[in-house]
CSV table of C-alpha atoms and ligand atoms in Angstrom, one decimal:
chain,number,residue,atom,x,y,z
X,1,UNK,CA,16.9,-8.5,-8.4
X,2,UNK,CA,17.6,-7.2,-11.8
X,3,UNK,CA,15.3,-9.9,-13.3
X,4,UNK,CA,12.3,-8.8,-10.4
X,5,UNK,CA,9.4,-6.4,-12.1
X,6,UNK,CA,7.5,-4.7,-9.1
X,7,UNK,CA,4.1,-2.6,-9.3
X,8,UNK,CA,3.6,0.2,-7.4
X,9,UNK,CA,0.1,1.1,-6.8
X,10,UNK,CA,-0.4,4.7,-5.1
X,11,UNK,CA,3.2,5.3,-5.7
X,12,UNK,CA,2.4,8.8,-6.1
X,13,UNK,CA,3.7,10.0,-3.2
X,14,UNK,CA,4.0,8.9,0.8
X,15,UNK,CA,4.6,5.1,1.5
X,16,UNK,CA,4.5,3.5,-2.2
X,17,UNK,CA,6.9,6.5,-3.6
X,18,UNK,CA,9.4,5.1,-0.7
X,19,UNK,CA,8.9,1.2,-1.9
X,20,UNK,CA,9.3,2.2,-5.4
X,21,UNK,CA,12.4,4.0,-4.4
X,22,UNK,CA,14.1,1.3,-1.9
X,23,UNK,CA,12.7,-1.1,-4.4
X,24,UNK,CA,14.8,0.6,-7.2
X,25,UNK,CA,18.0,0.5,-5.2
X,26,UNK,CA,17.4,-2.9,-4.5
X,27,UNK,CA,17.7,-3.2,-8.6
X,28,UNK,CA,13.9,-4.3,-9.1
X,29,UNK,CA,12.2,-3.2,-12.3
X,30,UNK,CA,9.4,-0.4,-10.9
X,31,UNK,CA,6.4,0.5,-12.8
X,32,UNK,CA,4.8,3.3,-10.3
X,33,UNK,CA,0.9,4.0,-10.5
X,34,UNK,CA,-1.2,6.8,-9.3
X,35,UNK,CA,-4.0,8.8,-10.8
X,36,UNK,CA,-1.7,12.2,-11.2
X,37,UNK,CA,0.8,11.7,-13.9
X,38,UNK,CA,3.3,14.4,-13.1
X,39,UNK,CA,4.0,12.6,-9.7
X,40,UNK,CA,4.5,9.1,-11.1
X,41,UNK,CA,6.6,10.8,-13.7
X,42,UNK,CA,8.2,12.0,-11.2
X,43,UNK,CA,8.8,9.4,-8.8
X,44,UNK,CA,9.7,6.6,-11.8
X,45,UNK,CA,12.4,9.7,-12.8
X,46,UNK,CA,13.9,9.7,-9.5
X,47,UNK,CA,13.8,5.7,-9.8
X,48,UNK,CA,15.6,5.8,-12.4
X,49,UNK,CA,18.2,7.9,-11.0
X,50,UNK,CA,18.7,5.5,-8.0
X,51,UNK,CA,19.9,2.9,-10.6
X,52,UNK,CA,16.5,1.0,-11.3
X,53,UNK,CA,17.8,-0.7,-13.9
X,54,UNK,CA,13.9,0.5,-16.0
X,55,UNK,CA,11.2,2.7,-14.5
X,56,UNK,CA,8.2,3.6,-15.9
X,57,UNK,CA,5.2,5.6,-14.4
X,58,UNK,CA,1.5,5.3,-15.2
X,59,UNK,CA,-1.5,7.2,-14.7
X,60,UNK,CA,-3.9,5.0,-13.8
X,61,UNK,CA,-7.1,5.1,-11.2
X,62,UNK,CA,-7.5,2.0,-9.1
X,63,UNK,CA,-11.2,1.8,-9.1
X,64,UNK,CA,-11.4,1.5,-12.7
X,65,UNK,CA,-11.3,-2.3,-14.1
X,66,UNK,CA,-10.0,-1.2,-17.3
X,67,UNK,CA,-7.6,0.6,-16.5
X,68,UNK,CA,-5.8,-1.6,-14.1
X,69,UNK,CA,-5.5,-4.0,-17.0
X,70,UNK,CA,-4.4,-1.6,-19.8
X,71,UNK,CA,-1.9,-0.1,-16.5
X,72,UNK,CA,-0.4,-3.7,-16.1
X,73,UNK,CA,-0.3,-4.2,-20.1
X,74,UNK,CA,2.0,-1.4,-20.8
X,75,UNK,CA,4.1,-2.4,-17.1
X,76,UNK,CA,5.0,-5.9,-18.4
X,77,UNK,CA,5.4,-5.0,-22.2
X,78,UNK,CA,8.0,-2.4,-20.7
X,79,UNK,CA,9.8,-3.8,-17.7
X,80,UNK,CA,9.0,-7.4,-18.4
X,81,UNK,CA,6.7,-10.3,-16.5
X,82,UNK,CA,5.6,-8.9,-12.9
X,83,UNK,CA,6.8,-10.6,-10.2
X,84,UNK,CA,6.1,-8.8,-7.5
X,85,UNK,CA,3.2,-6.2,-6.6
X,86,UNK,CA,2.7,-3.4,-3.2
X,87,UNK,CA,-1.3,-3.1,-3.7
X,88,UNK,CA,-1.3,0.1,-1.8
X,89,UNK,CA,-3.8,2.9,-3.2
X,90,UNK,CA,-5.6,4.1,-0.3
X,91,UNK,CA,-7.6,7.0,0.8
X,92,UNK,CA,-9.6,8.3,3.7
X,93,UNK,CA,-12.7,10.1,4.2
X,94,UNK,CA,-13.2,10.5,8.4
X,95,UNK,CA,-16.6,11.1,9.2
X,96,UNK,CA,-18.6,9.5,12.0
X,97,UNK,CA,-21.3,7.1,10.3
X,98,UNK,CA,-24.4,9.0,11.1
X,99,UNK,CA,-22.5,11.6,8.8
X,100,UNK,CA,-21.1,9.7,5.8
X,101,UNK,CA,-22.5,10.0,3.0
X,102,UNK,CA,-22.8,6.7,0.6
X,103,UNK,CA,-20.9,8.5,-1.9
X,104,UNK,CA,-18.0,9.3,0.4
X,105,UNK,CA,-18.2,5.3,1.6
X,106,UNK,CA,-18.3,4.3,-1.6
X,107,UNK,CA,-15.4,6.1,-2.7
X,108,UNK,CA,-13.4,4.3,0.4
X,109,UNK,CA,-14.3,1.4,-0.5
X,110,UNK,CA,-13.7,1.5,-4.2
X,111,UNK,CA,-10.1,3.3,-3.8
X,112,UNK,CA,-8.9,0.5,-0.6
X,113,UNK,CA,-10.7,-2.3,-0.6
X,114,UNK,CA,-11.7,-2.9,-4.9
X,115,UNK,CA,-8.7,-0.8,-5.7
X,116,UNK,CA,-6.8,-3.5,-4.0
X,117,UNK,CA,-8.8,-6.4,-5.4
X,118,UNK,CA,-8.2,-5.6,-9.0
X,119,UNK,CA,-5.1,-5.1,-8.9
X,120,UNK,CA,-4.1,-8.4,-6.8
X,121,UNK,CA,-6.7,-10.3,-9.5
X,122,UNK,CA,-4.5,-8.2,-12.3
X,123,UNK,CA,-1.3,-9.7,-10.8
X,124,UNK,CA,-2.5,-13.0,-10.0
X,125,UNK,CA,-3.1,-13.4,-14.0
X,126,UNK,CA,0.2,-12.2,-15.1
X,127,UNK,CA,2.1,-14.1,-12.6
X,128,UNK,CA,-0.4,-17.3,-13.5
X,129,UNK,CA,0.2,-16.8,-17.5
X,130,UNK,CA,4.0,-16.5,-17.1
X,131,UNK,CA,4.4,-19.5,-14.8
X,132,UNK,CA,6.6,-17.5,-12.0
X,133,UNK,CA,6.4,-17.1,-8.4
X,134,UNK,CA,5.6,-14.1,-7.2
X,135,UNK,CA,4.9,-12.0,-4.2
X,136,UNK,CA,2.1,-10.0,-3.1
X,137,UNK,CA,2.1,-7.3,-0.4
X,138,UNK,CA,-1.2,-5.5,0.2
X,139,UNK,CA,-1.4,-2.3,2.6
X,140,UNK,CA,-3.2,-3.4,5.7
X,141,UNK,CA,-3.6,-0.4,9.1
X,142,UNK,CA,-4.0,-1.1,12.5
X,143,UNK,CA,-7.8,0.5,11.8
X,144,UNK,CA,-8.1,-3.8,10.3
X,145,UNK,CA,-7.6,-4.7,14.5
X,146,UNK,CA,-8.4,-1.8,16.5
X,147,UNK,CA,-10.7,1.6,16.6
X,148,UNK,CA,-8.7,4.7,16.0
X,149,UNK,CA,-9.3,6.8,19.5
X,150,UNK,CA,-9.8,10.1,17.1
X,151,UNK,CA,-13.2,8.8,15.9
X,152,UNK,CA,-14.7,8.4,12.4
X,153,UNK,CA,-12.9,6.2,10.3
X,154,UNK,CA,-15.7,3.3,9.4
X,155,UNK,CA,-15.5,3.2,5.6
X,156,UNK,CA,-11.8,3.2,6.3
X,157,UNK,CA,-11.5,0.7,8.7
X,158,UNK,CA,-14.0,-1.6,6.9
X,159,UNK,CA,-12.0,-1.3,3.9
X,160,UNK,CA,-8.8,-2.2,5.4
X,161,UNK,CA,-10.3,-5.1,7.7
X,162,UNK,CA,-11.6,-6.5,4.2
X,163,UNK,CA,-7.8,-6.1,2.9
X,164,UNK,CA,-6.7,-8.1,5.7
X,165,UNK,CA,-9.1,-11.0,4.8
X,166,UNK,CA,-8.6,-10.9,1.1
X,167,UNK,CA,-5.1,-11.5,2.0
X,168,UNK,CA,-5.3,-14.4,3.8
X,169,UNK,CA,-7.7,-16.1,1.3
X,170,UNK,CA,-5.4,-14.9,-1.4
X,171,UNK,CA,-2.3,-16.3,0.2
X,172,UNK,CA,-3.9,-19.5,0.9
X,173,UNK,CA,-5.9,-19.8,-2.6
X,174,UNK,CA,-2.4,-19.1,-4.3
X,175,UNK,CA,0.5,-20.9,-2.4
X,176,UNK,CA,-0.1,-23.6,-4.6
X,177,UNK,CA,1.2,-21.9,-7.3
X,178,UNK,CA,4.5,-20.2,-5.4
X,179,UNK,CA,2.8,-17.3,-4.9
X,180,UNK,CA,2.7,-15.6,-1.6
X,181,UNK,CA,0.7,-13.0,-0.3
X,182,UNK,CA,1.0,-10.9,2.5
X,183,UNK,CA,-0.1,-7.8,4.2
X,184,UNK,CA,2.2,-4.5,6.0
X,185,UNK,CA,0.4,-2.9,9.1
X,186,UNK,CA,1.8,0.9,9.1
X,187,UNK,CA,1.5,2.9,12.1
X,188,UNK,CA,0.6,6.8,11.6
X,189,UNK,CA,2.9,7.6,9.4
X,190,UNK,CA,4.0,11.2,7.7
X,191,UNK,CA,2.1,11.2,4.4
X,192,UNK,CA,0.4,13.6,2.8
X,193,UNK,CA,-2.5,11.2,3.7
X,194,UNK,CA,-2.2,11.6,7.5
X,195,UNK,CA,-2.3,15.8,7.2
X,196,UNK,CA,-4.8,16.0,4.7
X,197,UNK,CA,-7.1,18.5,4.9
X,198,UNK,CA,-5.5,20.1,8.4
X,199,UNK,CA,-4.5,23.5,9.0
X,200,UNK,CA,-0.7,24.1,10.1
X,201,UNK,CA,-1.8,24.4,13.8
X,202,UNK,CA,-4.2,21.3,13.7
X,203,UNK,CA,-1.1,19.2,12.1
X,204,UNK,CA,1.0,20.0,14.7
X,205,UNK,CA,-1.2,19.5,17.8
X,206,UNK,CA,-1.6,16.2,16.0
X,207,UNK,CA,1.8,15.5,15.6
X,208,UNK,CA,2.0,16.3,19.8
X,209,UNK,CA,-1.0,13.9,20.5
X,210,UNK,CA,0.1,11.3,18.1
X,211,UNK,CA,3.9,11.7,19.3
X,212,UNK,CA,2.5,11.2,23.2
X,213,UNK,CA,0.6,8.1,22.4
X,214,UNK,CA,3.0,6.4,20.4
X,215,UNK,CA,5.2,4.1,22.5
X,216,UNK,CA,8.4,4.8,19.9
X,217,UNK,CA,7.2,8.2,20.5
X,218,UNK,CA,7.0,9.2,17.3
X,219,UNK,CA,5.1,9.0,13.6
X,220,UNK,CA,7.1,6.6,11.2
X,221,UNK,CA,8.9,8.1,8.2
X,222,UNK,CA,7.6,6.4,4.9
X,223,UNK,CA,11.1,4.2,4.5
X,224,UNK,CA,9.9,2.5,7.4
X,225,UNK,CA,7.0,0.9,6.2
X,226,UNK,CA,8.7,0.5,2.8
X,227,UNK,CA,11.6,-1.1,4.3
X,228,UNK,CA,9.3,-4.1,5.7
X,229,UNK,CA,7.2,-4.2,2.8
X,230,UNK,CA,11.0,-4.5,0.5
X,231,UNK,CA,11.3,-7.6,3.0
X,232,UNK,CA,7.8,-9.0,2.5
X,233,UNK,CA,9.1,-9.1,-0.9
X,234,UNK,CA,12.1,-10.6,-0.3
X,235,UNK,CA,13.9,-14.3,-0.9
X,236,UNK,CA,14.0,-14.1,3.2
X,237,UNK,CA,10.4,-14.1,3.4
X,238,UNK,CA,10.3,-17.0,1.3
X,239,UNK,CA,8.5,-19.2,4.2
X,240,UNK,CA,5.8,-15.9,4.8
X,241,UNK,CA,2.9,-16.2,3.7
X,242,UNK,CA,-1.3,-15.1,4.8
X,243,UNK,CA,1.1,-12.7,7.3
X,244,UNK,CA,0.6,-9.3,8.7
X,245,UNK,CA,3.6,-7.5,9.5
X,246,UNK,CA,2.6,-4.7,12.1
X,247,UNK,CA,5.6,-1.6,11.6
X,248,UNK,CA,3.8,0.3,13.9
X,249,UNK,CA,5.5,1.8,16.4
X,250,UNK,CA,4.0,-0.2,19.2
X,251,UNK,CA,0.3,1.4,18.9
X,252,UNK,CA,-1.8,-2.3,18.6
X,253,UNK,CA,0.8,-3.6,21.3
X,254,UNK,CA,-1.3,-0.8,23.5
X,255,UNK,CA,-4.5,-0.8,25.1
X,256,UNK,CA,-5.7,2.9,25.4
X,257,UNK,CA,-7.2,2.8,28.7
X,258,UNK,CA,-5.1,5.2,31.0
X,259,UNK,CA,-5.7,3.2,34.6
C,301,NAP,N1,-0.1,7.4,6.5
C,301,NAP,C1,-0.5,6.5,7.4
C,301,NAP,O1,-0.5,6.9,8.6
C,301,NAP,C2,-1.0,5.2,7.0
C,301,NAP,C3,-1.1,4.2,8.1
C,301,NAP,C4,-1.6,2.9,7.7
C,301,NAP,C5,-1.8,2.6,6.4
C,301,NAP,N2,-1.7,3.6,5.5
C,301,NAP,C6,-2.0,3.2,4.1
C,301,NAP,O2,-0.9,3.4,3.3
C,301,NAP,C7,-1.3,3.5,1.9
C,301,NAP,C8,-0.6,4.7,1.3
C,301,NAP,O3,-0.9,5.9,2.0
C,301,NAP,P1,0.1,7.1,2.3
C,301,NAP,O4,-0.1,7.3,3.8
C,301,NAP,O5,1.4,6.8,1.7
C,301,NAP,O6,-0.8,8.3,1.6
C,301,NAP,P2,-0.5,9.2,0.3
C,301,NAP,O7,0.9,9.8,0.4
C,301,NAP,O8,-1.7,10.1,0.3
C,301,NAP,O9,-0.5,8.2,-0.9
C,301,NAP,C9,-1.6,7.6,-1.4
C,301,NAP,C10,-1.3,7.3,-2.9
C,301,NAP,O10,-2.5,6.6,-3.4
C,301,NAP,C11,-2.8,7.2,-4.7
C,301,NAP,N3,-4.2,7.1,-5.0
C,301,NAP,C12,-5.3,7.5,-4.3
C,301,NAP,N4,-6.4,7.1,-4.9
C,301,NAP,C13,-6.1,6.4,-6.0
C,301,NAP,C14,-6.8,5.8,-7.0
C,301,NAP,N5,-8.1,5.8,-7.1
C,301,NAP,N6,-6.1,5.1,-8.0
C,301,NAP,C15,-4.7,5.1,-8.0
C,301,NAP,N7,-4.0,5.7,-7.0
C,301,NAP,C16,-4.7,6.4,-6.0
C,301,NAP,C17,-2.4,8.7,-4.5
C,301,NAP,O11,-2.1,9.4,-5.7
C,301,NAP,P3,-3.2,10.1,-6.6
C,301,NAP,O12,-4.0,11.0,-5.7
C,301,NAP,O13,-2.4,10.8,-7.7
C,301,NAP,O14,-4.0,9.0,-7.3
C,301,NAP,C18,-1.1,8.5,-3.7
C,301,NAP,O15,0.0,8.2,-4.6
C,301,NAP,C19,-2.8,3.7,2.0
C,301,NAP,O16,-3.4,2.5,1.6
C,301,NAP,C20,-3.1,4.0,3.4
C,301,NAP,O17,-4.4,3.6,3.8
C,301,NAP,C21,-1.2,4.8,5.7
């Protein structure tokens, strides 16, 4: 893998920290992104102590077109022609709709769902200008398939159900061209992003409720996730493409009617 340059996006911290981290023991080149540069200083650091044979992080917000292409400049003049990308910047904002504000659905939608876009069109161009397959992986949720029981999560889940389509017109646009794109489902998993904003009592009557209606029984660790997105990524998955790949824990398996 010493030869494979991979792109973190929102590898600040929960899930894309762990794929940058498997990633670099797996001997991929990593360039991490996030808006905070301490933590992708951070994380590349700790890449780098893993044995990634380069690691660089790289402040850079997702909604802003020209930073995505000045963040990708300085990746490849670095580490080298991308070959791989985890399109994976997300936030939430839950509110039931009569009580979101535009500003808080646009700010969903730019983060997940343009976020996503420019970087994918970012990586498409490299990986088109340097002639080599690649492979995409963008970060789907079972919020793309299903309502979430605990209410309020409409800018979210319209942002992720338009991730899951831009994947499979991506992958189908692009296979021509040896690239493949694909999507990983996560299940709730423990993130910063899943406690945001709760008080230590409120995270762990979540973590009860959430634990109870989970069939595995329990929240995924990041490495999880990270683990099938590293396979996503993977010569194995060579024949994968337009594919979700649900690490869920068994919640869209589940139909939340208790009769
Ligand atoms: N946790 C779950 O249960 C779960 C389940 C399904 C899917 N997911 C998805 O998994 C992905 C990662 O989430 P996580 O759970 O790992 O949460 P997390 O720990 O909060 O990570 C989110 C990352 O995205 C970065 N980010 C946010 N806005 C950004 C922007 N505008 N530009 C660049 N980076 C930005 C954050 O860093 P900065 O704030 O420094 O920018 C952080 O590094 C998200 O797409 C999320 O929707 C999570």
């Amino acid at each position: 893998m010493t030869d494979s340059v991979l792109l973190v996006t929102g590898g600040g911290s929960g899930i894309g920290r762990a794929v940058a981290l498997l990633a670099a023991k797996s001997g991929f080149r990593v360039a991490v992104l996030a808006r905070s540069a301490d933590s992708v200083r951070g994380v590349a650091d700790e890449a780098s102590r893993l044995g990634a044979p380069k690691a660089v992080g790289i402040a850079c917000d997702v909604t802003s077109e020209e930073a995505v292409v000045a963040a990708f400049d300085v990746a490849e003049e670095r580490l080298g022609p991308l070959s791989a990308l985890f399109a994976n910047a997300g936030i939430e904002q839950p509110r039931l709709a009569h009580e979101l504000s535009l500003e808080m659905w646009n700010a969903v939608i730019a983060t997940n769902l343009t976020g996503t876009f420019l970087t994918c069109r970012q990586a498409l161009r490299c990986m088109l200008k340097s002639g080599r397959r690649g492979s995409l992986v963008l970060c789907s949720s079972p919020a793309s398939f299903a309502a979430f029981s605990g209410g309020g999560a409409s800018s979210y889940s319209a942002s992720k159900g338009g991730i899951s389509s831009l994947m499979r017109t991506l992958a189908v646009d692009y296979a021509k061209y040896g690239i493949r794109v694909n999507a990983v489902v996560p299940g709730a998993t423990d993130t910063p992003l899943t406690w945001a904003g709760l008080s230590r009592d409120q995270k762990d009557a979540l973590r009860r409720t959430l634990s109870e209606e989970i069939p595995l029984g329990r929240l995924a660790d990041p490495e999880e996730p990270a683990e099938a997105v590293l396979w996503l990524l993977s010569e194995q998955a060579r024949y994968v493409t337009g594919s979700h790949l649900v690490c869920d824990g068994g919640i869209l398996a589940k139909a939340s009617i208790s009769a």
